[in-house]
JSON list of C-alpha atoms in Angstrom, two decimals:
[
{"chain": "A", "resi": 16, "resn": "MET", "atom": "CA", "xyz": [43.53, 0.92, 12.11]},
{"chain": "A", "resi": 17, "resn": "ALA", "atom": "CA", "xyz": [40.97, -0.77, 9.85]},
{"chain": "A", "resi": 18, "resn": "LYS", "atom": "CA", "xyz": [41.69, -4.35, 8.89]},
{"chain": "A", "resi": 19, "resn": "LYS", "atom": "CA", "xyz": [41.92, -5.05, 5.17]},
{"chain": "A", "resi": 20, "resn": "ILE", "atom": "CA", "xyz": [39.28, -7.44, 3.83]},
{"chain": "A", "resi": 21, "resn": "THR", "atom": "CA", "xyz": [40.77, -10.10, 1.58]},
{"chain": "A", "resi": 22, "resn": "ARG", "atom": "CA", "xyz": [39.32, -12.94, -0.50]},
{"chain": "A", "resi": 23, "resn": "GLN", "atom": "CA", "xyz": [40.59, -15.34, 2.16]},
{"chain": "A", "resi": 24, "resn": "THR", "atom": "CA", "xyz": [38.63, -13.42, 4.82]},
{"chain": "A", "resi": 25, "resn": "LEU", "atom": "CA", "xyz": [35.42, -13.71, 2.77]},
{"chain": "A", "resi": 26, "resn": "GLU", "atom": "CA", "xyz": [35.99, -17.42, 2.21]},
{"chain": "A", "resi": 27, "resn": "GLN", "atom": "CA", "xyz": [36.39, -17.91, 5.95]},
{"chain": "A", "resi": 28, "resn": "LEU", "atom": "CA", "xyz": [33.09, -16.12, 6.55]},
{"chain": "A", "resi": 29, "resn": "ALA", "atom": "CA", "xyz": [31.37, -18.30, 3.97]},
{"chain": "A", "resi": 30, "resn": "THR", "atom": "CA", "xyz": [32.42, -21.46, 5.76]},
{"chain": "A", "resi": 31, "resn": "SER", "atom": "CA", "xyz": [31.57, -20.05, 9.20]},
{"chain": "A", "resi": 32, "resn": "PHE", "atom": "CA", "xyz": [27.99, -19.05, 8.33]},
{"chain": "A", "resi": 33, "resn": "ALA", "atom": "CA", "xyz": [25.88, -21.73, 6.71]},
{"chain": "A", "resi": 34, "resn": "ALA", "atom": "CA", "xyz": [23.40, -20.69, 4.02]},
{"chain": "A", "resi": 35, "resn": "LEU", "atom": "CA", "xyz": [19.78, -20.29, 5.07]},
{"chain": "A", "resi": 36, "resn": "SER", "atom": "CA", "xyz": [17.64, -23.33, 4.40]},
{"chain": "A", "resi": 37, "resn": "LYS", "atom": "CA", "xyz": [14.74, -23.06, 1.97]},
{"chain": "A", "resi": 38, "resn": "GLU", "atom": "CA", "xyz": [12.25, -22.92, 4.84]},
{"chain": "A", "resi": 39, "resn": "GLU", "atom": "CA", "xyz": [14.28, -20.23, 6.63]},
{"chain": "A", "resi": 40, "resn": "GLN", "atom": "CA", "xyz": [14.35, -18.16, 3.45]},
{"chain": "A", "resi": 41, "resn": "HIS", "atom": "CA", "xyz": [10.55, -18.42, 3.24]},
{"chain": "A", "resi": 42, "resn": "THR", "atom": "CA", "xyz": [10.31, -17.24, 6.84]},
{"chain": "A", "resi": 43, "resn": "TYR", "atom": "CA", "xyz": [12.19, -14.04, 6.16]},
{"chain": "A", "resi": 44, "resn": "ILE", "atom": "CA", "xyz": [11.36, -13.16, 2.56]},
{"chain": "A", "resi": 45, "resn": "GLY", "atom": "CA", "xyz": [8.29, -15.19, 1.59]},
{"chain": "A", "resi": 46, "resn": "GLY", "atom": "CA", "xyz": [7.90, -17.92, -0.98]},
{"chain": "A", "resi": 47, "resn": "GLY", "atom": "CA", "xyz": [6.31, -20.51, 1.34]},
{"chain": "A", "resi": 48, "resn": "ILE", "atom": "CA", "xyz": [2.97, -22.29, 1.34]},
{"chain": "A", "resi": 49, "resn": "ILE", "atom": "CA", "xyz": [0.51, -22.81, 4.19]},
{"chain": "A", "resi": 50, "resn": "VAL", "atom": "CA", "xyz": [-2.04, -25.64, 3.95]},
{"chain": "A", "resi": 51, "resn": "VAL", "atom": "CA", "xyz": [-4.96, -25.76, 6.40]},
{"chain": "A", "resi": 52, "resn": "ASP", "atom": "CA", "xyz": [-7.92, -28.11, 6.70]},
{"chain": "A", "resi": 53, "resn": "CYS", "atom": "CA", "xyz": [-11.60, -27.17, 6.84]},
{"chain": "A", "resi": 54, "resn": "ASN", "atom": "CA", "xyz": [-11.43, -27.02, 10.64]},
{"chain": "A", "resi": 55, "resn": "GLY", "atom": "CA", "xyz": [-8.67, -24.43, 10.68]},
{"chain": "A", "resi": 56, "resn": "ALA", "atom": "CA", "xyz": [-5.66, -26.60, 11.56]},
{"chain": "A", "resi": 57, "resn": "VAL", "atom": "CA", "xyz": [-2.33, -26.32, 9.71]},
{"chain": "A", "resi": 58, "resn": "ILE", "atom": "CA", "xyz": [-1.52, -29.52, 7.82]},
{"chain": "A", "resi": 59, "resn": "SER", "atom": "CA", "xyz": [2.04, -30.84, 7.99]},
{"chain": "A", "resi": 60, "resn": "ASP", "atom": "CA", "xyz": [1.36, -34.48, 7.14]},
{"chain": "A", "resi": 61, "resn": "ASN", "atom": "CA", "xyz": [3.46, -35.27, 4.06]},
{"chain": "A", "resi": 62, "resn": "SER", "atom": "CA", "xyz": [1.05, -38.01, 2.98]},
{"chain": "A", "resi": 63, "resn": "ILE", "atom": "CA", "xyz": [-1.59, -35.30, 2.54]},
{"chain": "A", "resi": 64, "resn": "LEU", "atom": "CA", "xyz": [0.69, -32.59, 1.19]},
{"chain": "A", "resi": 65, "resn": "SER", "atom": "CA", "xyz": [1.92, -34.95, -1.52]},
{"chain": "A", "resi": 66, "resn": "LYS", "atom": "CA", "xyz": [-1.65, -35.08, -2.89]},
{"chain": "A", "resi": 67, "resn": "ILE", "atom": "CA", "xyz": [-1.78, -31.34, -3.44]},
{"chain": "A", "resi": 68, "resn": "SER", "atom": "CA", "xyz": [-0.32, -30.45, -6.83]},
{"chain": "A", "resi": 69, "resn": "ALA", "atom": "CA", "xyz": [-0.04, -26.78, -5.87]},
{"chain": "A", "resi": 70, "resn": "TYR", "atom": "CA", "xyz": [2.23, -27.74, -2.99]},
{"chain": "A", "resi": 71, "resn": "GLN", "atom": "CA", "xyz": [4.57, -29.61, -5.32]},
{"chain": "A", "resi": 72, "resn": "GLN", "atom": "CA", "xyz": [4.52, -27.12, -8.18]},
{"chain": "A", "resi": 73, "resn": "MET", "atom": "CA", "xyz": [4.64, -23.87, -6.24]},
{"chain": "A", "resi": 74, "resn": "SER", "atom": "CA", "xyz": [7.30, -21.52, -7.56]},
{"chain": "A", "resi": 75, "resn": "ASP", "atom": "CA", "xyz": [9.79, -19.91, -5.21]},
{"chain": "A", "resi": 76, "resn": "GLU", "atom": "CA", "xyz": [8.49, -16.38, -5.62]},
{"chain": "A", "resi": 77, "resn": "SER", "atom": "CA", "xyz": [10.41, -14.56, -2.93]},
{"chain": "A", "resi": 78, "resn": "ASP", "atom": "CA", "xyz": [7.73, -11.96, -2.25]},
{"chain": "A", "resi": 79, "resn": "LYS", "atom": "CA", "xyz": [4.65, -14.20, -1.88]},
{"chain": "A", "resi": 80, "resn": "THR", "atom": "CA", "xyz": [3.14, -16.78, 0.45]},
{"chain": "A", "resi": 81, "resn": "TYR", "atom": "CA", "xyz": [0.60, -19.27, -0.90]},
{"chain": "A", "resi": 82, "resn": "TRP", "atom": "CA", "xyz": [-2.43, -20.56, 1.02]},
{"chain": "A", "resi": 83, "resn": "VAL", "atom": "CA", "xyz": [-4.44, -23.72, 0.32]},
{"chain": "A", "resi": 84, "resn": "VAL", "atom": "CA", "xyz": [-7.47, -25.23, 2.09]},
{"chain": "A", "resi": 85, "resn": "TYR", "atom": "CA", "xyz": [-7.53, -29.04, 1.94]},
{"chain": "A", "resi": 86, "resn": "ASP", "atom": "CA", "xyz": [-10.73, -31.07, 2.05]},
{"chain": "A", "resi": 87, "resn": "PRO", "atom": "CA", "xyz": [-10.47, -34.90, 1.97]},
{"chain": "A", "resi": 88, "resn": "LYS", "atom": "CA", "xyz": [-13.43, -35.09, -0.43]},
{"chain": "A", "resi": 89, "resn": "ARG", "atom": "CA", "xyz": [-12.50, -32.20, -2.70]},
{"chain": "A", "resi": 90, "resn": "GLY", "atom": "CA", "xyz": [-8.74, -32.06, -2.47]},
{"chain": "A", "resi": 91, "resn": "GLY", "atom": "CA", "xyz": [-6.88, -28.75, -2.35]},
{"chain": "A", "resi": 92, "resn": "SER", "atom": "CA", "xyz": [-8.54, -25.43, -3.09]},
{"chain": "A", "resi": 93, "resn": "THR", "atom": "CA", "xyz": [-7.30, -22.99, -5.71]},
{"chain": "A", "resi": 94, "resn": "PRO", "atom": "CA", "xyz": [-4.13, -21.47, -4.16]},
{"chain": "A", "resi": 95, "resn": "PHE", "atom": "CA", "xyz": [-4.40, -17.93, -2.85]},
{"chain": "A", "resi": 96, "resn": "ALA", "atom": "CA", "xyz": [-1.32, -15.71, -2.84]},
{"chain": "A", "resi": 97, "resn": "THR", "atom": "CA", "xyz": [-0.55, -12.88, -0.43]},
{"chain": "A", "resi": 98, "resn": "ASN", "atom": "CA", "xyz": [2.50, -10.63, -0.49]},
{"chain": "A", "resi": 99, "resn": "GLY", "atom": "CA", "xyz": [4.94, -11.10, 2.37]},
{"chain": "A", "resi": 100, "resn": "SER", "atom": "CA", "xyz": [6.18, -13.89, 4.59]},
{"chain": "A", "resi": 101, "resn": "ILE", "atom": "CA", "xyz": [5.24, -15.90, 7.68]},
{"chain": "A", "resi": 102, "resn": "SER", "atom": "CA", "xyz": [7.37, -15.42, 10.77]},
{"chain": "A", "resi": 103, "resn": "ASN", "atom": "CA", "xyz": [5.64, -17.96, 12.99]},
{"chain": "A", "resi": 104, "resn": "LYS", "atom": "CA", "xyz": [3.01, -20.69, 12.74]},
{"chain": "A", "resi": 105, "resn": "SER", "atom": "CA", "xyz": [1.71, -23.23, 15.22]},
{"chain": "A", "resi": 106, "resn": "THR", "atom": "CA", "xyz": [-1.13, -25.71, 15.47]},
{"chain": "A", "resi": 107, "resn": "ALA", "atom": "CA", "xyz": [-2.24, -27.55, 18.57]},
{"chain": "A", "resi": 108, "resn": "ASP", "atom": "CA", "xyz": [-4.21, -30.80, 18.75]},
{"chain": "A", "resi": 109, "resn": "PRO", "atom": "CA", "xyz": [-7.89, -29.80, 19.10]},
{"chain": "A", "resi": 110, "resn": "ASN", "atom": "CA", "xyz": [-8.56, -33.04, 20.99]},
{"chain": "A", "resi": 111, "resn": "VAL", "atom": "CA", "xyz": [-6.39, -31.92, 23.91]},
{"chain": "A", "resi": 112, "resn": "CYS", "atom": "CA", "xyz": [-7.27, -28.22, 23.93]},
{"chain": "A", "resi": 113, "resn": "PHE", "atom": "CA", "xyz": [-9.79, -26.48, 26.11]},
{"chain": "A", "resi": 114, "resn": "ASP", "atom": "CA", "xyz": [-12.38, -24.16, 24.60]},
{"chain": "A", "resi": 115, "resn": "GLY", "atom": "CA", "xyz": [-10.90, -20.73, 24.15]},
{"chain": "A", "resi": 116, "resn": "TYR", "atom": "CA", "xyz": [-7.43, -21.91, 23.21]},
{"chain": "A", "resi": 117, "resn": "PRO", "atom": "CA", "xyz": [-6.30, -20.87, 19.71]},
{"chain": "A", "resi": 118, "resn": "ILE", "atom": "CA", "xyz": [-5.66, -24.07, 17.79]},
{"chain": "A", "resi": 119, "resn": "THR", "atom": "CA", "xyz": [-3.96, -22.25, 14.93]},
{"chain": "A", "resi": 120, "resn": "ASP", "atom": "CA", "xyz": [-1.77, -19.17, 15.38]},
{"chain": "A", "resi": 121, "resn": "ILE", "atom": "CA", "xyz": [0.07, -17.64, 12.40]},
{"chain": "A", "resi": 122, "resn": "SER", "atom": "CA", "xyz": [1.87, -14.32, 12.24]},
{"chain": "A", "resi": 123, "resn": "GLY", "atom": "CA", "xyz": [3.70, -12.39, 9.54]},
{"chain": "A", "resi": 124, "resn": "THR", "atom": "CA", "xyz": [3.38, -9.80, 6.81]},
{"chain": "A", "resi": 125, "resn": "ALA", "atom": "CA", "xyz": [1.52, -12.34, 4.63]},
{"chain": "A", "resi": 126, "resn": "VAL", "atom": "CA", "xyz": [-1.54, -12.15, 6.91]},
{"chain": "A", "resi": 127, "resn": "THR", "atom": "CA", "xyz": [-4.06, -9.89, 5.15]},
{"chain": "A", "resi": 128, "resn": "LYS", "atom": "CA", "xyz": [-7.73, -8.95, 5.19]},
{"chain": "A", "resi": 129, "resn": "GLU", "atom": "CA", "xyz": [-8.20, -10.60, 1.78]},
{"chain": "A", "resi": 130, "resn": "LEU", "atom": "CA", "xyz": [-6.82, -13.84, 3.18]},
{"chain": "A", "resi": 131, "resn": "LEU", "atom": "CA", "xyz": [-9.56, -13.95, 5.81]},
{"chain": "A", "resi": 132, "resn": "ALA", "atom": "CA", "xyz": [-12.26, -13.74, 3.14]},
{"chain": "A", "resi": 133, "resn": "TYR", "atom": "CA", "xyz": [-10.59, -16.62, 1.28]},
{"chain": "A", "resi": 134, "resn": "LEU", "atom": "CA", "xyz": [-10.54, -18.77, 4.42]},
{"chain": "A", "resi": 135, "resn": "ALA", "atom": "CA", "xyz": [-14.09, -17.82, 5.44]},
{"chain": "A", "resi": 136, "resn": "GLU", "atom": "CA", "xyz": [-15.51, -19.09, 2.16]},
{"chain": "A", "resi": 137, "resn": "ARG", "atom": "CA", "xyz": [-13.66, -22.42, 2.29]},
{"chain": "A", "resi": 138, "resn": "THR", "atom": "CA", "xyz": [-13.55, -23.52, 5.93]},
{"chain": "A", "resi": 139, "resn": "LYS", "atom": "CA", "xyz": [-16.15, -24.36, 8.58]},
{"chain": "A", "resi": 140, "resn": "VAL", "atom": "CA", "xyz": [-14.70, -22.27, 11.40]},
{"chain": "A", "resi": 141, "resn": "GLU", "atom": "CA", "xyz": [-14.32, -18.67, 12.46]},
{"chain": "A", "resi": 142, "resn": "TRP", "atom": "CA", "xyz": [-10.99, -16.92, 11.95]},
{"chain": "A", "resi": 143, "resn": "GLY", "atom": "CA", "xyz": [-9.68, -13.79, 13.60]},
{"chain": "A", "resi": 144, "resn": "ALA", "atom": "CA", "xyz": [-6.84, -11.45, 12.69]},
{"chain": "A", "resi": 145, "resn": "MET", "atom": "CA", "xyz": [-5.23, -8.34, 14.11]},
{"chain": "A", "resi": 146, "resn": "ILE", "atom": "CA", "xyz": [-3.42, -6.31, 11.45]},
{"chain": "A", "resi": 147, "resn": "ASP", "atom": "CA", "xyz": [-1.11, -3.30, 11.48]},
{"chain": "A", "resi": 148, "resn": "SER", "atom": "CA", "xyz": [-2.21, -1.08, 8.58]},
{"chain": "A", "resi": 149, "resn": "THR", "atom": "CA", "xyz": [1.26, 0.52, 8.36]},
{"chain": "A", "resi": 150, "resn": "GLY", "atom": "CA", "xyz": [2.76, -2.86, 7.45]},
{"chain": "A", "resi": 151, "resn": "ASN", "atom": "CA", "xyz": [5.48, -2.59, 10.08]},
{"chain": "A", "resi": 152, "resn": "ARG", "atom": "CA", "xyz": [4.20, -5.47, 12.21]},
{"chain": "A", "resi": 153, "resn": "GLY", "atom": "CA", "xyz": [2.17, -7.38, 9.65]},
{"chain": "A", "resi": 154, "resn": "GLY", "atom": "CA", "xyz": [-0.69, -9.35, 11.15]},
{"chain": "A", "resi": 155, "resn": "ARG", "atom": "CA", "xyz": [-1.61, -12.23, 13.40]},
{"chain": "A", "resi": 156, "resn": "LEU", "atom": "CA", "xyz": [-4.09, -14.86, 12.21]},
{"chain": "A", "resi": 157, "resn": "TYR", "atom": "CA", "xyz": [-5.76, -17.34, 14.55]},
{"chain": "A", "resi": 158, "resn": "SER", "atom": "CA", "xyz": [-8.60, -19.87, 14.82]},
{"chain": "A", "resi": 159, "resn": "SER", "atom": "CA", "xyz": [-10.01, -21.86, 17.71]},
{"chain": "A", "resi": 160, "resn": "GLY", "atom": "CA", "xyz": [-11.47, -24.55, 15.46]},
{"chain": "A", "resi": 161, "resn": "LEU", "atom": "CA", "xyz": [-15.02, -23.47, 16.35]},
{"chain": "A", "resi": 162, "resn": "SER", "atom": "CA", "xyz": [-17.84, -22.51, 13.98]},
{"chain": "A", "resi": 163, "resn": "MET", "atom": "CA", "xyz": [-19.43, -19.95, 16.28]},
{"chain": "A", "resi": 164, "resn": "ALA", "atom": "CA", "xyz": [-16.49, -18.35, 18.07]},
{"chain": "A", "resi": 165, "resn": "VAL", "atom": "CA", "xyz": [-12.82, -17.45, 17.84]},
{"chain": "A", "resi": 166, "resn": "TYR", "atom": "CA", "xyz": [-10.56, -16.64, 20.78]},
{"chain": "A", "resi": 167, "resn": "ARG", "atom": "CA", "xyz": [-7.47, -14.49, 20.66]},
{"chain": "A", "resi": 168, "resn": "PRO", "atom": "CA", "xyz": [-4.04, -15.75, 21.71]},
{"chain": "A", "resi": 169, "resn": "SER", "atom": "CA", "xyz": [-3.36, -14.93, 25.35]},
{"chain": "A", "resi": 170, "resn": "ASP", "atom": "CA", "xyz": [-0.05, -13.25, 24.50]},
{"chain": "A", "resi": 171, "resn": "LEU", "atom": "CA", "xyz": [-1.52, -10.95, 21.86]},
{"chain": "A", "resi": 172, "resn": "GLN", "atom": "CA", "xyz": [-0.12, -7.47, 22.40]},
{"chain": "A", "resi": 173, "resn": "GLY", "atom": "CA", "xyz": [-1.07, -4.00, 21.16]},
{"chain": "A", "resi": 174, "resn": "GLY", "atom": "CA", "xyz": [0.23, -2.21, 18.11]},
{"chain": "A", "resi": 175, "resn": "TYR", "atom": "CA", "xyz": [-2.50, -3.35, 15.74]},
{"chain": "A", "resi": 176, "resn": "ASP", "atom": "CA", "xyz": [-5.12, -0.91, 14.47]},
{"chain": "A", "resi": 177, "resn": "LEU", "atom": "CA", "xyz": [-7.40, -3.24, 12.48]},
{"chain": "A", "resi": 178, "resn": "SER", "atom": "CA", "xyz": [-9.47, -6.05, 13.98]},
{"chain": "A", "resi": 179, "resn": "TYR", "atom": "CA", "xyz": [-11.12, -8.62, 11.72]},
{"chain": "A", "resi": 180, "resn": "HIS", "atom": "CA", "xyz": [-12.94, -11.91, 12.10]},
{"chain": "A", "resi": 181, "resn": "THR", "atom": "CA", "xyz": [-15.07, -14.16, 9.94]},
{"chain": "A", "resi": 182, "resn": "HIS", "atom": "CA", "xyz": [-18.48, -15.81, 10.03]},
{"chain": "A", "resi": 183, "resn": "PRO", "atom": "CA", "xyz": [-18.49, -19.05, 8.01]},
{"chain": "A", "resi": 184, "resn": "PHE", "atom": "CA", "xyz": [-21.22, -19.90, 5.52]},
{"chain": "A", "resi": 185, "resn": "PHE", "atom": "CA", "xyz": [-24.55, -20.57, 7.24]},
{"chain": "A", "resi": 186, "resn": "ASP", "atom": "CA", "xyz": [-26.33, -23.78, 6.32]},
{"chain": "A", "resi": 187, "resn": "PRO", "atom": "CA", "xyz": [-30.07, -22.92, 6.14]},
{"chain": "A", "resi": 188, "resn": "HIS", "atom": "CA", "xyz": [-30.87, -26.47, 7.30]},
{"chain": "A", "resi": 189, "resn": "SER", "atom": "CA", "xyz": [-28.84, -26.03, 10.46]},
{"chain": "A", "resi": 190, "resn": "GLU", "atom": "CA", "xyz": [-30.34, -24.88, 13.75]},
{"chain": "A", "resi": 191, "resn": "THR", "atom": "CA", "xyz": [-27.35, -22.71, 14.59]},
{"chain": "A", "resi": 192, "resn": "GLU", "atom": "CA", "xyz": [-27.44, -18.93, 14.56]},
{"chain": "A", "resi": 193, "resn": "PRO", "atom": "CA", "xyz": [-27.30, -17.30, 11.09]},
{"chain": "A", "resi": 194, "resn": "SER", "atom": "CA", "xyz": [-23.83, -16.11, 10.14]},
{"chain": "A", "resi": 195, "resn": "TYR", "atom": "CA", "xyz": [-24.79, -12.44, 9.78]},
{"chain": "A", "resi": 196, "resn": "LYS", "atom": "CA", "xyz": [-25.64, -12.03, 13.46]},
{"chain": "A", "resi": 197, "resn": "LEU", "atom": "CA", "xyz": [-23.29, -9.89, 15.56]},
{"chain": "A", "resi": 198, "resn": "SER", "atom": "CA", "xyz": [-22.91, -11.05, 19.15]},
{"chain": "A", "resi": 199, "resn": "GLU", "atom": "CA", "xyz": [-22.72, -8.90, 22.25]},
{"chain": "A", "resi": 200, "resn": "SER", "atom": "CA", "xyz": [-19.19, -10.16, 22.86]},
{"chain": "A", "resi": 201, "resn": "ASP", "atom": "CA", "xyz": [-18.21, -8.83, 19.41]},
{"chain": "A", "resi": 202, "resn": "ARG", "atom": "CA", "xyz": [-19.54, -5.40, 20.35]},
{"chain": "A", "resi": 203, "resn": "ASP", "atom": "CA", "xyz": [-17.91, -5.42, 23.78]},
{"chain": "A", "resi": 204, "resn": "LEU", "atom": "CA", "xyz": [-14.55, -6.43, 22.32]},
{"chain": "A", "resi": 205, "resn": "ALA", "atom": "CA", "xyz": [-14.79, -3.70, 19.67]},
{"chain": "A", "resi": 206, "resn": "GLU", "atom": "CA", "xyz": [-15.33, -1.09, 22.39]},
{"chain": "A", "resi": 207, "resn": "GLU", "atom": "CA", "xyz": [-12.28, -2.33, 24.28]},
{"chain": "A", "resi": 208, "resn": "ASP", "atom": "CA", "xyz": [-10.21, -2.35, 21.09]},
{"chain": "A", "resi": 209, "resn": "ALA", "atom": "CA", "xyz": [-11.23, 1.22, 20.24]},
{"chain": "A", "resi": 210, "resn": "LYS", "atom": "CA", "xyz": [-9.81, 2.37, 23.58]},
{"chain": "A", "resi": 211, "resn": "LYS", "atom": "CA", "xyz": [-6.52, 0.68, 22.68]},
{"chain": "A", "resi": 212, "resn": "GLY", "atom": "CA", "xyz": [-6.16, 2.40, 19.32]},
{"chain": "A", "resi": 213, "resn": "VAL", "atom": "CA", "xyz": [-8.00, 0.00, 16.99]},
{"chain": "A", "resi": 214, "resn": "LYS", "atom": "CA", "xyz": [-9.67, 2.22, 14.40]},
{"chain": "A", "resi": 215, "resn": "LYS", "atom": "CA", "xyz": [-11.81, -0.39, 12.67]},
{"chain": "A", "resi": 216, "resn": "SER", "atom": "CA", "xyz": [-13.51, -3.67, 13.61]},
{"chain": "A", "resi": 217, "resn": "ALA", "atom": "CA", "xyz": [-15.19, -5.71, 10.89]},
{"chain": "A", "resi": 218, "resn": "TYR", "atom": "CA", "xyz": [-16.23, -9.24, 10.04]},
{"chain": "A", "resi": 219, "resn": "TYR", "atom": "CA", "xyz": [-16.51, -11.09, 6.76]},
{"chain": "A", "resi": 220, "resn": "ASP", "atom": "CA", "xyz": [-19.92, -12.67, 6.21]},
{"chain": "A", "resi": 221, "resn": "ALA", "atom": "CA", "xyz": [-19.35, -15.72, 3.99]},
{"chain": "A", "resi": 222, "resn": "GLU", "atom": "CA", "xyz": [-23.07, -16.04, 3.36]},
{"chain": "A", "resi": 223, "resn": "SER", "atom": "CA", "xyz": [-23.38, -12.68, 1.61]},
{"chain": "A", "resi": 224, "resn": "ASN", "atom": "CA", "xyz": [-19.69, -12.28, 0.67]},
{"chain": "A", "resi": 225, "resn": "GLN", "atom": "CA", "xyz": [-19.54, -8.91, 2.43]},
{"chain": "A", "resi": 226, "resn": "TRP", "atom": "CA", "xyz": [-17.21, -7.13, 4.80]},
{"chain": "A", "resi": 227, "resn": "VAL", "atom": "CA", "xyz": [-19.37, -5.62, 7.55]},
{"chain": "A", "resi": 228, "resn": "VAL", "atom": "CA", "xyz": [-17.90, -2.82, 9.67]},
{"chain": "A", "resi": 229, "resn": "TYR", "atom": "CA", "xyz": [-19.32, -2.51, 13.19]},
{"chain": "A", "resi": 230, "resn": "GLN", "atom": "CA", "xyz": [-16.76, -0.16, 14.74]},
{"chain": "A", "resi": 231, "resn": "GLY", "atom": "CA", "xyz": [-15.32, 2.65, 12.67]},
{"chain": "A", "resi": 232, "resn": "SER", "atom": "CA", "xyz": [-16.35, 3.76, 9.20]},
{"chain": "A", "resi": 233, "resn": "ALA", "atom": "CA", "xyz": [-16.92, 1.47, 6.23]},
{"chain": "A", "resi": 234, "resn": "GLY", "atom": "CA", "xyz": [-14.52, 1.94, 3.34]},
{"chain": "A", "resi": 235, "resn": "LYS", "atom": "CA", "xyz": [-14.56, 0.91, -0.30]},
{"chain": "A", "resi": 236, "resn": "GLY", "atom": "CA", "xyz": [-16.10, -2.53, -0.76]},
{"chain": "A", "resi": 237, "resn": "GLU", "atom": "CA", "xyz": [-17.40, -2.60, 2.82]},
{"chain": "A", "resi": 238, "resn": "VAL", "atom": "CA", "xyz": [-20.84, -2.00, 4.32]},
{"chain": "A", "resi": 239, "resn": "GLN", "atom": "CA", "xyz": [-21.84, -0.55, 7.66]},
{"chain": "A", "resi": 240, "resn": "TYR", "atom": "CA", "xyz": [-23.45, -2.99, 10.08]},
{"chain": "A", "resi": 241, "resn": "GLY", "atom": "CA", "xyz": [-27.26, -2.79, 9.90]},
{"chain": "A", "resi": 242, "resn": "PHE", "atom": "CA", "xyz": [-27.26, -1.76, 6.24]},
{"chain": "A", "resi": 243, "resn": "HIS", "atom": "CA", "xyz": [-26.40, -4.98, 4.46]},
{"chain": "A", "resi": 244, "resn": "ARG", "atom": "CA", "xyz": [-28.45, -7.78, 3.01]},
{"chain": "A", "resi": 245, "resn": "THR", "atom": "CA", "xyz": [-27.72, -11.47, 2.98]},
{"chain": "A", "resi": 246, "resn": "SER", "atom": "CA", "xyz": [-28.23, -13.87, 0.13]},
{"chain": "A", "resi": 247, "resn": "PRO", "atom": "CA", "xyz": [-26.96, -17.47, 0.42]},
{"chain": "A", "resi": 248, "resn": "ALA", "atom": "CA", "xyz": [-24.00, -17.82, -1.89]},
{"chain": "A", "resi": 249, "resn": "GLY", "atom": "CA", "xyz": [-22.37, -21.07, -0.81]},
{"chain": "A", "resi": 250, "resn": "LEU", "atom": "CA", "xyz": [-18.74, -21.89, -1.40]},
{"chain": "A", "resi": 251, "resn": "SER", "atom": "CA", "xyz": [-16.92, -20.21, -4.26]},
{"chain": "A", "resi": 252, "resn": "GLU", "atom": "CA", "xyz": [-16.79, -22.05, -7.56]},
{"chain": "A", "resi": 253, "resn": "ASP", "atom": "CA", "xyz": [-13.02, -21.67, -7.88]},
{"chain": "A", "resi": 254, "resn": "TRP", "atom": "CA", "xyz": [-12.23, -24.28, -5.22]}
]
């Protein structure tokens, strides 16, 4: 026999289950803000966050997550909004990490291709992301804090069909390799990914502001590798 639900029963439930905190709500439905520095690390220092007006004034839009890049000399960048939420984020101390260890690892439905372009134009490091185009799993964003490489998390599993990474803006006065170069390791990884169901591999070239597809077919707003031109553009003006 079904038990009748009374007002008293509902009141008992209300006292038994505490309301979700603001941060927990952001985790499940969005409305949070992620601040990273120019080296790809997530910032949690309140003395820095208090300097960012966007962090203080951000509205609690339940369907969006805001992203800001903080530079000590320039302050916070113009906030960038993506739909969705963040289910996990972590940052390790780069001073105690070995090469190849992801310093920053963020996952959730708020991880998007457009977000990578935003980060590529405002940070000094490479970023990588695996994304599920169906939206069921969202994406996983990571950075190793390196300007010429990005390593995937060791526990990264399948189920993603889009593979993206970024090449930061190339300083013409630097002796490092130009940002539009594609390494052999990029090609090898793309071949492995294709065997696992990844249908497209592409990188964002911050020097020419282009998405370059090197495995799979280029779509709208993208170019096929080998058929793009570079023209130094520098950082965006809307910092």
